[in-house]
Structures are given as C-alpha cells and as structure tokens.
Coordinates of C-alpha atoms and ligand atoms in Angstrom, one line a residue:
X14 CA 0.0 0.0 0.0
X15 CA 1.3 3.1 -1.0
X16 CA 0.4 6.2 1.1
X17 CA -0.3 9.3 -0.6
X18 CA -2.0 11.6 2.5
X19 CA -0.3 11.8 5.8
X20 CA -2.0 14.0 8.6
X21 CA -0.5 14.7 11.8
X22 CA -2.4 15.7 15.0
X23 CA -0.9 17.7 17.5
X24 CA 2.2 20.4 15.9
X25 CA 4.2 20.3 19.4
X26 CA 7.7 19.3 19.7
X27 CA 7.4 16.1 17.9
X28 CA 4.8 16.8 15.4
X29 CA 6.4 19.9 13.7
X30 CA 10.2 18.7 13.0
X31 CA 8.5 15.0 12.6
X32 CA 6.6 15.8 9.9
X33 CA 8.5 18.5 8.4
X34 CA 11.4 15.7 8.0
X35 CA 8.9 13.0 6.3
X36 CA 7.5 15.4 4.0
X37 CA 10.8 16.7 2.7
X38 CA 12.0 13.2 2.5
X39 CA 8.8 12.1 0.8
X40 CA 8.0 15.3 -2.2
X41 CA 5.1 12.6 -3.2
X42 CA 3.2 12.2 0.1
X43 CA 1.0 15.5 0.8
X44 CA 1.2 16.3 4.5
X45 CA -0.4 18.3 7.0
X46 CA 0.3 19.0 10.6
X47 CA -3.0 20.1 12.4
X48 CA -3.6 21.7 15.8
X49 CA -6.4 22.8 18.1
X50 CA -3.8 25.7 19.1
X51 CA -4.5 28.3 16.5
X52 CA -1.6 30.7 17.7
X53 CA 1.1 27.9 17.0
X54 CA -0.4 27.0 13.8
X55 CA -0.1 30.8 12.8
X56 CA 3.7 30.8 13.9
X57 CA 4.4 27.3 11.8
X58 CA 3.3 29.4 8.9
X59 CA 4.5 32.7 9.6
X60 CA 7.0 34.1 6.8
X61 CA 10.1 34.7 9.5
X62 CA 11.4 31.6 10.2
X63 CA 12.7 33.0 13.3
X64 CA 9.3 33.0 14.5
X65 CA 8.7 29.1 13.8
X66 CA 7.1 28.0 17.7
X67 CA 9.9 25.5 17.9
X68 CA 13.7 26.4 17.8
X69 CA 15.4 23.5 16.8
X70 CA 19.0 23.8 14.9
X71 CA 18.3 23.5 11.3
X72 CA 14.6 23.3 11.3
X73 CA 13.8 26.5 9.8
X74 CA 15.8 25.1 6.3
X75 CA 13.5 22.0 6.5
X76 CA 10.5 24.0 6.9
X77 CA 11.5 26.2 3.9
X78 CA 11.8 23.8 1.6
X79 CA 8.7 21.7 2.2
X80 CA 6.2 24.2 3.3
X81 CA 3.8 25.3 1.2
X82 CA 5.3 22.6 -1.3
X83 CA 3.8 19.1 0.5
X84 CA 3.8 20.6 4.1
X85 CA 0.6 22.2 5.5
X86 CA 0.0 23.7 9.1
X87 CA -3.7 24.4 10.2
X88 CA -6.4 23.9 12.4
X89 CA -9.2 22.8 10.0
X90 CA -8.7 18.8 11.7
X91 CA -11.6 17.0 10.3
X92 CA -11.0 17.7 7.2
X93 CA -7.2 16.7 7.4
X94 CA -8.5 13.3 8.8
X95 CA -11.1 12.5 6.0
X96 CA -8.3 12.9 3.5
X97 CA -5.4 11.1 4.9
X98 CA -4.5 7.5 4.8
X99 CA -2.2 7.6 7.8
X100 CA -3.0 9.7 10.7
X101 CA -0.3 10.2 13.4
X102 CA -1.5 11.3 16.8
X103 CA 1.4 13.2 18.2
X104 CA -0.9 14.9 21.1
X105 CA 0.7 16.0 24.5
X106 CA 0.2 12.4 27.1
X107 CA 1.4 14.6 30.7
X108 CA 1.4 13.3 33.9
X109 CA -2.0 12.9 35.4
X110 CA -2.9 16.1 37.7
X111 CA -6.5 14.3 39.3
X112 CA -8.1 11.6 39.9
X113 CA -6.8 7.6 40.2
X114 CA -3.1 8.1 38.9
X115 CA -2.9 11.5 40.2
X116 CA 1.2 12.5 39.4
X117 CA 1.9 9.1 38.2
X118 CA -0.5 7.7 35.2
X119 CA 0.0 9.4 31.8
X120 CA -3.4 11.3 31.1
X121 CA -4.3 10.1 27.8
X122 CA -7.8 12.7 27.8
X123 CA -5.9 14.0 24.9
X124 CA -5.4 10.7 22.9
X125 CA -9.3 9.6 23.4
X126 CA -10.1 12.7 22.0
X127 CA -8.3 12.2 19.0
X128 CA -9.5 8.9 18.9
X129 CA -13.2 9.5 18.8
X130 CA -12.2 12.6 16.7
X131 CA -10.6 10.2 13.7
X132 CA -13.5 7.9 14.7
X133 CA -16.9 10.1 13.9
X134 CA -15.1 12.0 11.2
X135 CA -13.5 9.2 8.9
X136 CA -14.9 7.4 5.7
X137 CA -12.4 5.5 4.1
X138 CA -9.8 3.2 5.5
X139 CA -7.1 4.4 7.8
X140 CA -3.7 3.5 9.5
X141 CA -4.0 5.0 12.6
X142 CA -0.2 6.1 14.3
X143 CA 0.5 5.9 17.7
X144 CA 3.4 8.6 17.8
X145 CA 3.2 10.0 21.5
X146 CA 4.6 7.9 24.1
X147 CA 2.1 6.2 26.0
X148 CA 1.8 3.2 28.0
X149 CA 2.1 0.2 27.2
X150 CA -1.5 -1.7 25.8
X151 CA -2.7 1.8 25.2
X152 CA -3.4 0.7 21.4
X153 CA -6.1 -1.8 22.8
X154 CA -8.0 0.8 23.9
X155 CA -7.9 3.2 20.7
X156 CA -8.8 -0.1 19.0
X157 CA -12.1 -0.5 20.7
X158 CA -13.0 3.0 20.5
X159 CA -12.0 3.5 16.4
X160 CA -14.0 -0.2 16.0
X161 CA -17.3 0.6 17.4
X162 CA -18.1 3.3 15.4
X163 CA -20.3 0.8 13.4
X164 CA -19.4 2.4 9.6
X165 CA -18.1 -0.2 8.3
X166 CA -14.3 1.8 8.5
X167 CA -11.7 -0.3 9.0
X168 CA -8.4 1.3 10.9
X169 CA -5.0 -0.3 11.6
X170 CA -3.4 0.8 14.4
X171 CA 0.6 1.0 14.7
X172 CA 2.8 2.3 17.4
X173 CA 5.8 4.4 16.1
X174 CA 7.4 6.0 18.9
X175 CA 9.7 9.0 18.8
X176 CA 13.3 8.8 20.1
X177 CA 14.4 12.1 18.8
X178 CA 15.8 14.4 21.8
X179 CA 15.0 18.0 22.0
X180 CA 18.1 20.1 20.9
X181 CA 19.1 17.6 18.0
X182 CA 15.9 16.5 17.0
X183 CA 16.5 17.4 12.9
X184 CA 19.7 15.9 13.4
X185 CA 18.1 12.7 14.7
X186 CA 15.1 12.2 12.9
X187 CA 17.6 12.8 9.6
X188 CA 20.0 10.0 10.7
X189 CA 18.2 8.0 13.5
X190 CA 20.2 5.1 15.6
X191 CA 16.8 3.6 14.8
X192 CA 12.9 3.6 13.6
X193 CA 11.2 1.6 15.7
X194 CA 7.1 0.5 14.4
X195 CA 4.7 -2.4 16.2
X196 CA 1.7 -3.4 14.9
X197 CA -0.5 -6.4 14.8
X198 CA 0.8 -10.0 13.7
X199 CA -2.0 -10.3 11.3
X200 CA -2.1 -9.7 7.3
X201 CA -3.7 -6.4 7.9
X202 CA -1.3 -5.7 10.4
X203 CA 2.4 -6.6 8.6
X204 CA 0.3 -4.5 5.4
X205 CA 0.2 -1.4 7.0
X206 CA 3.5 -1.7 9.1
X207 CA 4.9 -2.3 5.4
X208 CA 3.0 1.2 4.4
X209 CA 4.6 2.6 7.3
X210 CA 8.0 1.3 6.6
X211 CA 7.8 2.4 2.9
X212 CA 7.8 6.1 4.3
X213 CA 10.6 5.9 6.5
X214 CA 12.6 3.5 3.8
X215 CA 13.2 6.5 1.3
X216 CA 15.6 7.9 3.9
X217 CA 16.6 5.5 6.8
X218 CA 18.4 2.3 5.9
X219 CA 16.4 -1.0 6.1
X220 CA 19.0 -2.2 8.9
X221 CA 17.6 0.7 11.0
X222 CA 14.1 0.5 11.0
X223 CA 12.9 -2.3 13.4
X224 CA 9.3 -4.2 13.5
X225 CA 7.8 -5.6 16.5
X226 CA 4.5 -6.0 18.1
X227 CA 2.4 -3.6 18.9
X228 CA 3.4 -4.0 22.8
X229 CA 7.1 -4.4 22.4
X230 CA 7.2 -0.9 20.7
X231 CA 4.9 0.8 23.3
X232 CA 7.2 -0.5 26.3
X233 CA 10.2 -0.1 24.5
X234 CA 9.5 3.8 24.6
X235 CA 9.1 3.8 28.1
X236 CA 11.8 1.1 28.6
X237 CA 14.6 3.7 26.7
X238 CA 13.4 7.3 28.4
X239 CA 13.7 5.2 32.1
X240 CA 17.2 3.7 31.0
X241 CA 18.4 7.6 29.4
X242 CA 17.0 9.0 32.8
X243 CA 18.7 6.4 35.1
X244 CA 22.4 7.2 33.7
X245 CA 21.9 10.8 34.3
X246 CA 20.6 10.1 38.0
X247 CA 23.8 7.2 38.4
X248 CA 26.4 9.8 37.8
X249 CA 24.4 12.4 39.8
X250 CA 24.6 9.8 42.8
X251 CA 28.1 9.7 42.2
X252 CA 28.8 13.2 41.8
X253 CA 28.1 14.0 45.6
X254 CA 30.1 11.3 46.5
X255 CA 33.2 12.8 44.6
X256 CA 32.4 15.8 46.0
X257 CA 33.6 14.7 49.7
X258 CA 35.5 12.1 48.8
X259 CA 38.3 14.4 46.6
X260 CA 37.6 12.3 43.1
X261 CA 36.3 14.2 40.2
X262 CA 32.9 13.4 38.6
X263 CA 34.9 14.1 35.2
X264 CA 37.4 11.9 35.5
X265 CA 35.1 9.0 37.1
X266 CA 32.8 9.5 34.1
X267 CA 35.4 9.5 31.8
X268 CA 37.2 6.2 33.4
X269 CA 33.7 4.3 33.7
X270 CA 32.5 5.7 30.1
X271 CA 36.0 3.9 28.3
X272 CA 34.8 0.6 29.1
X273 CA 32.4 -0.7 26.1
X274 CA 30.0 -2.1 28.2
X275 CA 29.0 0.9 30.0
X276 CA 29.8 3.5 26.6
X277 CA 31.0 7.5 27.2
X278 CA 27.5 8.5 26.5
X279 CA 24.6 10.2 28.9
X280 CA 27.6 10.5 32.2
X281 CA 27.4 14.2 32.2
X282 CA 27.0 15.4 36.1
X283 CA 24.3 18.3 36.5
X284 CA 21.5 20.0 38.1
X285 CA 19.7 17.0 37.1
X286 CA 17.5 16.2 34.1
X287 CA 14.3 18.1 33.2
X288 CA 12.6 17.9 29.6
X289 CA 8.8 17.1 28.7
X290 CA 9.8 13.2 28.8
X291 CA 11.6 11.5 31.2
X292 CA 9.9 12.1 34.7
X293 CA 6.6 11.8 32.6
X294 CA 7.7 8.3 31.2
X295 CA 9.6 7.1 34.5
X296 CA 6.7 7.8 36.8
X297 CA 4.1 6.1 34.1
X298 CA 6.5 3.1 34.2
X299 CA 6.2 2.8 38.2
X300 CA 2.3 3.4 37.1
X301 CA 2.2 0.7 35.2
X302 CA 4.0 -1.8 37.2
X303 CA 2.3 -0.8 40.6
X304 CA -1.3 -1.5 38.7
X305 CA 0.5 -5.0 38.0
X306 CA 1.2 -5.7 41.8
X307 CA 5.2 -5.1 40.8
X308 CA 5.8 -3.3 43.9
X309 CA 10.1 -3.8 43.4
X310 CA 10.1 -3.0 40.2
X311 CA 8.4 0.2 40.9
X312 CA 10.3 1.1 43.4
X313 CA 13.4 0.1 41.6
X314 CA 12.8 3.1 39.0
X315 CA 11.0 5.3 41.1
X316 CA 14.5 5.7 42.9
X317 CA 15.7 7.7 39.3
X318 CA 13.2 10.5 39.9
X319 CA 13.9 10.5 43.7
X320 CA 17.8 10.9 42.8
X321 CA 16.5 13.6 40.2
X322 CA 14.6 15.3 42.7
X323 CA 17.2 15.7 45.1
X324 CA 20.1 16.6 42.2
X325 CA 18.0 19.6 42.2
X326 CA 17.3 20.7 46.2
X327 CA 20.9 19.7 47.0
X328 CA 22.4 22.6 44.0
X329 CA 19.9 24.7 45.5
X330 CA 20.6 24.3 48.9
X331 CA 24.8 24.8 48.3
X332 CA 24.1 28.4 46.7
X333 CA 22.1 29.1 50.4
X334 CA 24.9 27.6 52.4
X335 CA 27.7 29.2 50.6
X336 CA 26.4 32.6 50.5
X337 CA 26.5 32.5 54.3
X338 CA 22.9 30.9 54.7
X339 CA 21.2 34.0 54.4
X340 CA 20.8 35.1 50.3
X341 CA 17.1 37.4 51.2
X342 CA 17.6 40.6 49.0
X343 CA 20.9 39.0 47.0
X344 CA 21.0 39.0 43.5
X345 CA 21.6 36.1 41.7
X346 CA 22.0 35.7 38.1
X347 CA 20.3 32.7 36.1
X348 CA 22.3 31.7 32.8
X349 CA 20.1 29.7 31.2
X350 CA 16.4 28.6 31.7
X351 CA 15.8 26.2 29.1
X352 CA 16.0 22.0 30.0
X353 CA 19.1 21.6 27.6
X354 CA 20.3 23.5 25.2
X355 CA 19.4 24.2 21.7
X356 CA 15.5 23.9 22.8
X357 CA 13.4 26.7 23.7
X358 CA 11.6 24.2 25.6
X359 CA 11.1 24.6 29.3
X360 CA 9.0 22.0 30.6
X361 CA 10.6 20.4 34.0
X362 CA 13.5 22.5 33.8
X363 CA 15.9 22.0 36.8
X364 CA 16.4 25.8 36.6
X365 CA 12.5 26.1 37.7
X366 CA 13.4 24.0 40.8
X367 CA 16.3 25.9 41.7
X368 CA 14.4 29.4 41.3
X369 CA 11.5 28.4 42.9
X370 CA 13.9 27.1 45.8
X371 CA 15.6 30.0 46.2
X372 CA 12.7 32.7 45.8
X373 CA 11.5 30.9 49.2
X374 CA 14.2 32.3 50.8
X375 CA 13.5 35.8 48.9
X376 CA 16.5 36.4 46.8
X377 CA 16.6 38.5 43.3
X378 CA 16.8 36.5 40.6
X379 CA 17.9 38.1 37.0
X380 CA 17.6 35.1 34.0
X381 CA 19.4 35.5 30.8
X382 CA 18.4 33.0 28.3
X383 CA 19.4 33.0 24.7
X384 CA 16.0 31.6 23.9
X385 CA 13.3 31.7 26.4
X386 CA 10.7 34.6 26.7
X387 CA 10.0 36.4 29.9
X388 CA 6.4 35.1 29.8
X389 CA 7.5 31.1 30.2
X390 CA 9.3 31.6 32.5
X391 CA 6.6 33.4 34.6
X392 CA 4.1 30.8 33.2
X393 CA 6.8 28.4 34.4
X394 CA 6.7 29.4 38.1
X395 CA 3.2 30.6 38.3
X396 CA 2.2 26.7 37.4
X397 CA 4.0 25.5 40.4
X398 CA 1.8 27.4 42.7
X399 CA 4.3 28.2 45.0
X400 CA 3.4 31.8 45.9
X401 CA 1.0 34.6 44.2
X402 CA 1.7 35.4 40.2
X403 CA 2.8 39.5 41.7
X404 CA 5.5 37.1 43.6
X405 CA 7.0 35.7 41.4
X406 CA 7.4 38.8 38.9
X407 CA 8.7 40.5 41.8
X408 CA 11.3 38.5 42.9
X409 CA 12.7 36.7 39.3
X410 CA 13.2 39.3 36.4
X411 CA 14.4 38.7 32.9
X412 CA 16.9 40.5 31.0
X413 CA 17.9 39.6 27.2
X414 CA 21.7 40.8 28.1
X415 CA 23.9 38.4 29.7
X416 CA 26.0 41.2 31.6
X417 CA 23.3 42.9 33.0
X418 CA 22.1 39.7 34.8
X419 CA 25.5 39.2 36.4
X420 CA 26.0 43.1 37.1
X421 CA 26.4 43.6 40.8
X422 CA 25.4 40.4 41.1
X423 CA 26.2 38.5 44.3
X424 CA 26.3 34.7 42.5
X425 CA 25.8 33.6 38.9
X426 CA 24.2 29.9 38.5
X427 CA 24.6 28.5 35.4
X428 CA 21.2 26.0 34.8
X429 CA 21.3 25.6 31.1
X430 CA 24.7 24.0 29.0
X431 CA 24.7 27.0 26.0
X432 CA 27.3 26.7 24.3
X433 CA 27.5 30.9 24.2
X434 CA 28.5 30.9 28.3
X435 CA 31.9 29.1 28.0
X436 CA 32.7 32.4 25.5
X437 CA 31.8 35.3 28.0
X438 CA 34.6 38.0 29.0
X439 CA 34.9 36.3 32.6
X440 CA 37.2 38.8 33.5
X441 CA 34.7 41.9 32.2
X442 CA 31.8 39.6 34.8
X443 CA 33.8 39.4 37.7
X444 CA 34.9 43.3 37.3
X445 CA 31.1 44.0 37.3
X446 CA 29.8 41.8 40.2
X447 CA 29.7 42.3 44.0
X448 CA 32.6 40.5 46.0
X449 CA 33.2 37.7 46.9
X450 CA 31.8 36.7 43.7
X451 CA 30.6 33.1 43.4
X452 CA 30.1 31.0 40.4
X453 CA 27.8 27.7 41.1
X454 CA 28.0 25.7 37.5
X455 CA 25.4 23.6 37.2
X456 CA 26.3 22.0 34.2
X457 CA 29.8 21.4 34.5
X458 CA 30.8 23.3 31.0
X459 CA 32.8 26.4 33.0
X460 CA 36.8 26.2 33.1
X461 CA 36.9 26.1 37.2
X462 CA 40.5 26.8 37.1
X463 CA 40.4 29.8 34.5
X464 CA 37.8 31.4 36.7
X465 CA 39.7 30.8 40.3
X466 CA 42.5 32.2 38.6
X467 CA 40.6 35.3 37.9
X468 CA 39.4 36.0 41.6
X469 CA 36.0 33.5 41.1
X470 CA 34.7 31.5 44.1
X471 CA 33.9 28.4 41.9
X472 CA 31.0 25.5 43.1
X473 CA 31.1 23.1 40.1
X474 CA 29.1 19.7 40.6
X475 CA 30.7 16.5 41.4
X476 CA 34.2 18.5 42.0
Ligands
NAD1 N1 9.3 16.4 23.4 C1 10.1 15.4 23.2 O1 11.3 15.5 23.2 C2 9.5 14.1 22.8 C3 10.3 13.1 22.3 C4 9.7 11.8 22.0 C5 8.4 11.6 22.2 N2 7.6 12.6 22.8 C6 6.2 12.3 23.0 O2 5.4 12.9 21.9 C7 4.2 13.4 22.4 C8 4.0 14.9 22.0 O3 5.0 15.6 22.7 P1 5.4 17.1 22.4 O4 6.6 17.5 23.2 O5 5.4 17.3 20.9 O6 4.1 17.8 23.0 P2 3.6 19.3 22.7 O7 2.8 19.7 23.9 O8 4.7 20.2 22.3 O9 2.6 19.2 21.5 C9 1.4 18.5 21.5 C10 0.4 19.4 20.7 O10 -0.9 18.6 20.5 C11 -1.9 19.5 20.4 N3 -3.2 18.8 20.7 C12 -3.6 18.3 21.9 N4 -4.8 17.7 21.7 C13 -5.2 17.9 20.4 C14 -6.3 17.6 19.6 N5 -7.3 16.9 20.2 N6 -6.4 18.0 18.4 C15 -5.4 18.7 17.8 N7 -4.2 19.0 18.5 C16 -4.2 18.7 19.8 C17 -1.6 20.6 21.5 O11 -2.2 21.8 21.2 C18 0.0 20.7 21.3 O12 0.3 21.7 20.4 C19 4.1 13.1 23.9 O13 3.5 11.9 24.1 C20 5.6 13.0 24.3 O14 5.8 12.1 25.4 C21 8.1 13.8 23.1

C-alpha cells in the first residue's frame, strides 16, 4: 500500500520537526500537521522563520523547503482526517494532575479525544499512528474506541514512537540510531507496518528501522526514556560522593565511560534532568508496574526520579549555604532557563526547581536565556503554585543581556549548558559583580580553574 496523505495531529515538539522531515524526505506524500492551538499553527506558517514555535538547529531550512510545497499547518482537523490515509497522533500524554493516577499515570484525555475525533469523522480506510509515548496496551484501547463506530471503516493501528531528543531533534530524525514500528501480527497488520516502513525507507536504511508487536514498541518507549534517565541520576549519585570524597565526577565518568560495556555516552553530572519526557515516562512506568502488583520493580525506577529530585534541592541548597545561609535581598543571576540547550523548551527545567527554591528564601533572581521569553518563565513558576503570580514577577526578572544579569550580582548559577557561556569575557563579569563573587555551575561546561584564577569563588558539581 502506497500512502499518498499523511495528517499529523498535535504540531508540538514532535509533530512539527516530525513531519517536516517526512515530508521533505517524501516530495510525493501531501502532509499536514493540524492543531487545536490556533496561535502555533499561525507561527508554523508565519514568513520569518525566526518565528517558527519550535527552535530547533536547522529546522527553519527543512521547513523552507517543504512548506507550502507538500507541508501544511492548520487547524481545520476533520478535514485533514477525512483525506489522509495515515494519521499520526502526536498529542501531549502529561502526567496525570487528578483523579486515580494523580502524578503518576499518563493522562491520555488528549489521545481519546483524537480517537473518537478520527472515529466520527472518517470514511475510508485508515492507519492510525500511535506517535506520543504512552503506555504500554494503550493501542487496545484506541482499537475499541475507532471499532465501534459501526461504519463499516476499517483502521490499523501501529505504534511508532519518537526517540528524537530536543536540541538535535533534525539531526536525529535525519540519521536515526533507529525507527522503531509495532503493529499487529495479522495480514492487515504486517500491510500497514509495510506502508509505514515504505515512508521511512526512502531515507533510513532498512537495517535501522525495526518491526515488533504492537506491545514491544509501546514498552520499548518507556523502557529507553527510564534507561536515558537512570544514567543521568547514576552519575548524579556519584557526583556527591566525589564531591567529599576528593575524586572528580569528570574523571570518574570518563574512566567508567572507556569501558564498552558501560559506553562514554549520557555521564554528564548536572543540576539533574528536566525535559517534557523523562519524569513523565519514568513515573508512568512505576504506574504501570504498581497496577500490575510489581511493587520492586516500581520502586526500583522510582529511585531515578527521587535521585532527580534531590540533584536539584541539594544545588539549590549549596548556593544558600555558601552565601552564608542568608541570600534574602541577594542577587543572583540565572544563565540559562531552558532544560538543555538548543531547545526553547522549558518544561521540567531543573532551573524552575532551583528558582522556585531559592525565591522561598527571597533572593533577586535576574535570567538571561538566549532563547526563552520572559512570559515562560513566569508561566513556568506561576504553574508551580508556590506563591502569588505579583510574587514571582517581583522577585525573578528577565533580562535579554547576559552582563546585565550578572552586574552587581552576588552569585551567577549557570542551569542551562549554552554553548555561548563558555565564550563570556569572565574577566569583564567578575569586574562588574559584588565580592566575593561566586560562580555555582550547574552543568559542568565552566573552566573552574580559569575562573579561580581570575578571583571566582567556583561551586562546580561532582568537583
Ligand atoms: N518532546 C520530546 O522530546 C518528545 C520526544 C519523543 C516523544 N515525545 C512524546 O510525543 C508526544 C508529544 O510531545 P510534544 O513534546 O510534541 O508535546 P507538545 O505539547 O509540544 O505538542 C502537543 C500538541 O498537541 C496539540 N493537541 C492536543 N490535543 C489535540 C487535539 N485533540 N487535536 C489537535 N491538536 C491537539 C496541542 O495543542 C499541542 O500543540 C508526547 O506523548 C511525548 O511524550 C516527546
């Protein structure tokens, strides 16, 4: 089967470069990204590429060359639904906020709804995508909602998860380590993985792109976000360690990461992970095993997030105990809010954590981010609920000039790895900021030594 119409609901972080990748790879196949948000559908298609809702490196020249050609952004969904032949549903799946599950379960309101959407609107055959990350079995459940619609329809319903990572995600989706589709073991089934295949096959080598069952690829989603997560929160466990023990997260990581077993990759000490994914996935994993009466294995990967959770608190609490336990009225400059860099994205951001942390104990804090807007990162703070919306625009401030967030400052945190900080006049910083002047690095990507030479009181993790 040869698919002529994709449609892709939901034009988030995956959606977008997702299908702004398969339709330039794929002139033939007309596809279009819809979404209930009208305001990012207007930026997708705004002129200035600058302006796309996304920043990823290199997305902009994608966009270019297949919008308007076989790309399409809008908000008219039905109709995008009647005319594919493949819908992905690429829809948010967050943590459940009420009800049984509450900060555990994946909500999947969002996925029903595009479910019964795809359901009452389509007339002709489809192959349904599962392209959010969602629990394992979830497929069952869109199956018995799509197949009692009683119009004689018939849908196929595949899991295709996204492994691309925020930051690289053009990058990965052009080259990825794999492509990973389930569907069912039936004719029907190994059809429309094969139609699914087919798109993927006119730029990913065949060696890459695996087929499995429908419940291998949902778990193996979960499986790989809970294995990415529990490196990070290893070496954070060890990073403390080093730290009163005189070894050097660095060197361990380095020592540990030579041995092919273990591989150099994902050993980078920080302020901990944050991103849309991982605490989402981990904690939908310890869902999932706790409804199965798996009360170990729970616990087991619960621990990640717990370790995650505490990477965060601890940085927070050094910057308290180092400025002489009292920081009410200090300034503190922010460098970096995002999760990672190279993302505009702020969702779960250590940097929150730390903020929020720190605004408890009332001290200024000035953000510079190359990136993120003054609005998310109010939005950002006011959804933690910590203190009244006036609060937290009066105590954290943003400024779109680097050296006016560290001027007189009393401490500069660094929460996000840009690239653009290791460049900085450090000497020009130091000149302008109050003294002692007290550098926490909370990604490890600051020359310690440079800056102790230069008068710096340096904190860097896991040293
Ligand atoms: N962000 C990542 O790095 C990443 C990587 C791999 C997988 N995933 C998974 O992909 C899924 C999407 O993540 P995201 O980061 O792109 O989310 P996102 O919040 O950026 O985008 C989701 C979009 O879906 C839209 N939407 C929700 N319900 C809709 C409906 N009924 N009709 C039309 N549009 C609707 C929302 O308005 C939003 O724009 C999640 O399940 C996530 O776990 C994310």
């Amino acid at each position: 089967m040869k698919i002529k119409n994709i449609c892709c609901i939901g034009a988030g972080y995956v959606g977008g470069p997702t299908m702004a990748v398969i339709a330039q790879k794929n002139p033939d196949i007309k596809v279009t990204v819809v979404d209930i948000n009208a305001a990012r559908i207007a930026a997708w298609n705004d002129e200035n590429l600058e302006k796309l809702p996304i920043y990823e490196p290199g997305l902009d020249k994608v966009v270019a060359e297949a919008r308007g050609r076989n790309l399409f952004f809008t908000t008219e969904v039905d109709a995008a639904i009647e005319a594919a032949d493949m819908i992905f549903i690429s829809v948010n799946t967050p943590t459940k906020t009420y009800g049984q599950g509450k900060g555990m379960a994946a909500d999947l309101k969002f996925i029903e709804l595009c479910a019964r959407q795809i359901a009452r609107v389509a007339k002709t055959d489809k192959i349904v995508v599962e392209k959010s990350t969602l629990p394992v079995r979830t497929a069952q459940a869109i199956k018995s909602i799509l197949h009692n619609t009683g119009n004689g329809v018939q849908f196929q319903i595949l899991s295709n998860p996204e492994f691309l990572a925020e930051g690289t995600a053009v990058q990965d989706l052009m080259a990825p380590d794999r492509v990973l589709i389930g569907g069912e073991q039936t004719k029907e089934g190994l059809e429309a993985i094969q139609a699914l295949v087919n798109v993927y096959s006119t730029w990913v080598p065949a060696e890459n792109i695996l087929t499995t069952n429908l419940w291998s690829s949902e778990l193996s989603k979960l499986t790989a976000n809970a294995f990415l997560a529990q490196r990070v929160s290893s070496i954070n466990a060890l990073s403390e360690l080093c730290e009163v023990t005189g070894a050097d997260v660095n060197e361990v990581a380095i020592a540990i990461g030579k041995d092919s077993r273990i591989g150099p990759k994902f050993l980078k000490a920080s302020v901990g992970f944050g991103g849309s994914c991982f605490q989402k996935d981990i904690l939908n994993l310890v869902y999932i095993a706790k409804s199965y009466g798996l009360h170990e294995v729970a616990d087991y990967w619960e621990q990640v997030i717990i370790m995650n959770d505490y990477q965060k608190r601890r940085f927070a609490s050094k910057i308290i105990q180092t400025l002489y336990n009292t920081i009410s009225g200090k300034k503190i400059a922010f460098l970096g809010w995002a999760f990672k860099k190279d993302t505009n994205d702020t969702r779960e951001s250590a940097a929150i954590y730390v903020a929020d942390q720190l605004m408890e104990e009332q001290a200024s804090i000035v953000v510079y981010d190359p990136k993120v807007t003054a609005q998310q990162m109010q939005s950002d703070l006011n959804y933690l609920n910590t203190r009244s919306e006036d609060s937290n625009s009066h105590y954290l401030t943003t400024v779109s000039d680097p050296h006016e967030a560290c001027k007189d400052a009393h401490a500069i945190a660094v929460l996000t790895e840009w690239d653009e900080f290791k460049t900085y006049d450090w000497q020009k910083t130091y000149d302008a900021m109050k003294k002692p002047a007290f550098v926490f690095d909370g990604r490890g990507i600051l020359d310690k030594e440079e800056l102790e030479t230069i008068g710096f009181q340096v904190y860097a993790i896991g040293k």
